[in-house]
Every structure is written in structure tokens, then in C-alpha cells.
Amino acid sequence: MPESDQSAETTTAYAANQAWWNEITEPHSASGMYDMAAFKAGRNRFMHQYILDEVGDVDGKSLLHLQCHFGQDTISWARLGATVTGVDFGGEAVKLARTLADEEGVDATFIHSNIYDIGDRFDKQFDVVFTSYGVLAWLHDLPEWGRIVGRAVKPGGVFYIAEFHPGGEMLQHDRPIATKEDTSIGMPYFDPGGAQSLPGEEGADYASDHKTGIDTFEWFHSMEDIIMPLIDAGLVIELFKERDWCAYRSHEGMIVDDQNRWHLPPDCPKVPFMFSIRARKPAN
Ligand SMILES: C[S@@+](CC[C@H](N)C(=O)[O-])C[C@H]1O[C@@H](n2cnc3c(N)ncnc32)[C@H](O)[C@@H]1O
């Protein structure tokens, strides 16, 4: 639970989410999506080349990875020459991240913390603050997230996010999509207000078939909800991209291409499934 927000709703939501992430860490580490054998053989993760292109060269730079899970991306950035710090509220994930870094002989710092509480855990600023793929729905307060990000970026440094687009999240999940007739809106675009409970026994986890039985809580954020906190934090957006494919099979019936990008069948309308933003803090 974020120490900064002790309301009953967030306390319940964060306790459940933390328990879910702790239980899912082991199934994730054993999953094909995280392909630990390939990672240990030296394959950097990131999943898609565009992230490397858009973040740019990190060699010699300090990099903070928010919501780093068990650290495959964080360690991958270290292999590319960055001095890395990862933060995650999953105790199991952070333990595994530290083990992985040791095994790989990579110098990396992992902090076990809710991102809302990292403020007093370090007073450093970073050349690059990075976060990706499945992070914002777990956060209840994006204005505060924007302030945390803004404080963590060095003057002249950048914040980068690659994330699932709230537009794609609207599509119904309860039946396979074969034709455009199957595409209908099942979820809101705008925040319906407060944490939404998602039953633990339903729906597919993005990386494994494991069912935890723990109901999780997520928050809906529109693109405005995501972008304005970055602008309000004084960051200047220099790149914004939207993509009509998803990084994983978010909907049954999707078709994967040879670059691991999941598309709706050809007859369907194009929907934004992913976005990325690079925002810079002006140099002093
Ligand atoms: C979908 S995962 C990110 C996956 C990562 N991009 C990867 O591919 O490994 C989301 C992560 O956010 C973490 N998380 C969720 N809410 C958090 C919070 N408030 N503070 C810190 N970590 C949080 C979870 O523990 C989980 O590891």
C-alpha cells in the first residue's frame, strides 16, 4: 500500500495487487514470454526494437526503471552500458531480480518499494527514467506519478514510457475477434472513478495460465490523464507514437507477425493498442 495514501480503497487494492504480483512472479519467470533460457544466454529483453531506437544510446548513463518486475529489462539496459536502478513493490520480483543480476554478473540496484514511496529512499536524479508494458493500470494517482517522474529525471534527461493504449483496452475481451462484427466496446475509456476489481479466476494473465484466485484492482486512465501529469511536471514531450498492434495476444483471434506484433484480423477496424512517449526535462 502506498504510505502516502492510506484510504481504505487504496489500502485494499494495493494489498491485493501486491499479493497477486508476488504469486505470479514464479509462473512468469517460467513462462515462454519471459524465456529465461534465452535471457541467460544473453538475449536482451525489451520485446521490440522500437524501444531501443526511441530511448537511444544508454551507454554510460544512469537509468531508473520504474515497476521493473523481476528485472529482465533492467538488466538488459545494464548490459547495454547503463548504471541501473529498478523499483518494484513485488518482494518476490525484487528478490529474483537481485538473484538474476548476481548470476549474470551485472551491477544493478533493485529497490523494493511502492513507486509512490520512493521519494525518500534516494535523492538521486537519472539521465533516463524508463517504464514499460503494463504499468499504469496499477497506479491510482497519475498526477502524483508525474511529479515522481519529474523529480527523478535529471535536467537534460528523459522520461520514456512504452505502454498499452487505453483505446485498445476498451475492446471487449469475452469472445474471440474474427471479424469486425466481433469488435465491440466492453470497457470505458474515461476513468469510471476509483479502483475497478478484476476477478482473479477470470481472464488470461499476459504471460502464463496460472490463476491466483486473488481479485486485483486496476485504474482506468485516458491519454489525457497520462500526458498532462508529464507536462505539469515540467517535461517537454518530444516523441509520441501510437501503434495499431499489441505486444502480446490481448484478444483471442489476434494474428502475430514475424516481429512479435499482435494484430486484429485484417477485416477489423484499426485500434490503438500501444503508445510510447519520450519527454525531456529542460537543461538548467
Ligand atoms: C506488467 S509488470 C511490468 C512488466 C515489465 N514491463 C516486464 O516486462 O517485465 C507491472 C509491474 O508493476 C509492479 N507494480 C504494480 N504497482 C506498483 C506500484 N505501485 N509500485 C511499484 N511497483 C508496482 C508489479 O509488481 C509488476 O512487477
PDB file of N, CA and C in Angstrom, residues 39 44-47 65 68 70-78 130 132-133:
ATOM      1  N   PHE A  39      17.240 -15.411 -22.156  1.00  0.00           N
ATOM      2  CA  PHE A  39      17.759 -14.251 -21.425  1.00  0.00           C
ATOM      3  C   PHE A  39      19.131 -14.563 -20.830  1.00  0.00           C
ATOM      4  N   ASN A  44      18.850  -9.770 -24.850  1.00  0.00           N
ATOM      5  CA  ASN A  44      18.232  -8.677 -24.114  1.00  0.00           C
ATOM      6  C   ASN A  44      16.737  -8.696 -24.366  1.00  0.00           C
ATOM      7  N   ARG A  45      15.974  -8.206 -23.393  1.00  0.00           N
ATOM      8  CA  ARG A  45      14.532  -8.424 -23.481  1.00  0.00           C
ATOM      9  C   ARG A  45      13.860  -7.356 -24.335  1.00  0.00           C
ATOM     10  N   PHE A  46      13.310  -6.365 -23.760  1.00  0.00           N
ATOM     11  CA  PHE A  46      12.652  -5.236 -24.421  1.00  0.00           C
ATOM     12  C   PHE A  46      11.509  -5.622 -25.349  1.00  0.00           C
ATOM     13  N   MET A  47      11.526  -6.782 -25.937  1.00  0.00           N
ATOM     14  CA  MET A  47      10.464  -7.316 -26.789  1.00  0.00           C
ATOM     15  C   MET A  47      10.388  -6.655 -28.170  1.00  0.00           C
ATOM     16  N   HIS A  65      14.490   2.349 -13.601  1.00  0.00           N
ATOM     17  CA  HIS A  65      13.404   1.571 -14.205  1.00  0.00           C
ATOM     18  C   HIS A  65      12.280   1.435 -13.174  1.00  0.00           C
ATOM     19  N   CYS A  68       9.767  -2.540 -12.339  1.00  0.00           N
ATOM     20  CA  CYS A  68      10.712  -3.324 -13.154  1.00  0.00           C
ATOM     21  C   CYS A  68      10.424  -4.823 -13.145  1.00  0.00           C
ATOM     22  N   PHE A  70      10.721  -8.584 -12.425  1.00  0.00           N
ATOM     23  CA  PHE A  70      11.913  -9.266 -11.908  1.00  0.00           C
ATOM     24  C   PHE A  70      13.177  -8.922 -12.706  1.00  0.00           C
ATOM     25  N   GLY A  71      13.130  -7.780 -13.359  1.00  0.00           N
ATOM     26  CA  GLY A  71      14.376  -7.148 -13.752  1.00  0.00           C
ATOM     27  C   GLY A  71      14.996  -7.536 -15.088  1.00  0.00           C
ATOM     28  N   GLN A  72      14.287  -8.305 -15.912  1.00  0.00           N
ATOM     29  CA  GLN A  72      14.925  -8.669 -17.191  1.00  0.00           C
ATOM     30  C   GLN A  72      15.254  -7.433 -18.035  1.00  0.00           C
ATOM     31  N   ASP A  73      14.300  -6.502 -18.131  1.00  0.00           N
ATOM     32  CA  ASP A  73      14.590  -5.286 -18.914  1.00  0.00           C
ATOM     33  C   ASP A  73      15.680  -4.447 -18.237  1.00  0.00           C
ATOM     34  N   THR A  74      15.592  -4.358 -16.911  1.00  0.00           N
ATOM     35  CA  THR A  74      16.569  -3.543 -16.164  1.00  0.00           C
ATOM     36  C   THR A  74      17.983  -4.065 -16.422  1.00  0.00           C
ATOM     37  N   ILE A  75      18.134  -5.381 -16.310  1.00  0.00           N
ATOM     38  CA  ILE A  75      19.458  -5.993 -16.517  1.00  0.00           C
ATOM     39  C   ILE A  75      19.880  -5.840 -17.985  1.00  0.00           C
ATOM     40  N   SER A  76      18.899  -5.887 -18.882  1.00  0.00           N
ATOM     41  CA  SER A  76      19.214  -5.688 -20.304  1.00  0.00           C
ATOM     42  C   SER A  76      19.779  -4.285 -20.537  1.00  0.00           C
ATOM     43  N   TRP A  77      19.191  -3.287 -19.869  1.00  0.00           N
ATOM     44  CA  TRP A  77      19.743  -1.924 -20.005  1.00  0.00           C
ATOM     45  C   TRP A  77      21.169  -1.882 -19.454  1.00  0.00           C
ATOM     46  N   ALA A  78      21.424  -2.611 -18.362  1.00  0.00           N
ATOM     47  CA  ALA A  78      22.787  -2.633 -17.799  1.00  0.00           C
ATOM     48  C   ALA A  78      23.757  -3.275 -18.784  1.00  0.00           C
ATOM     49  N   PHE A 130      12.747   5.086 -17.072  1.00  0.00           N
ATOM     50  CA  PHE A 130      12.109   4.183 -18.036  1.00  0.00           C
ATOM     51  C   PHE A 130      11.006   3.383 -17.354  1.00  0.00           C
ATOM     52  N   SER A 132       7.649   0.410 -18.677  1.00  0.00           N
ATOM     53  CA  SER A 132       7.034  -0.158 -19.886  1.00  0.00           C
ATOM     54  C   SER A 132       6.051  -1.278 -19.610  1.00  0.00           C
ATOM     55  N   TYR A 133       5.136  -1.443 -20.569  1.00  0.00           N
ATOM     56  CA  TYR A 133       4.280  -2.608 -20.784  1.00  0.00           C
ATOM     57  C   TYR A 133       3.551  -3.094 -19.530  1.00  0.00           C
TER      58      TYR A 133
END
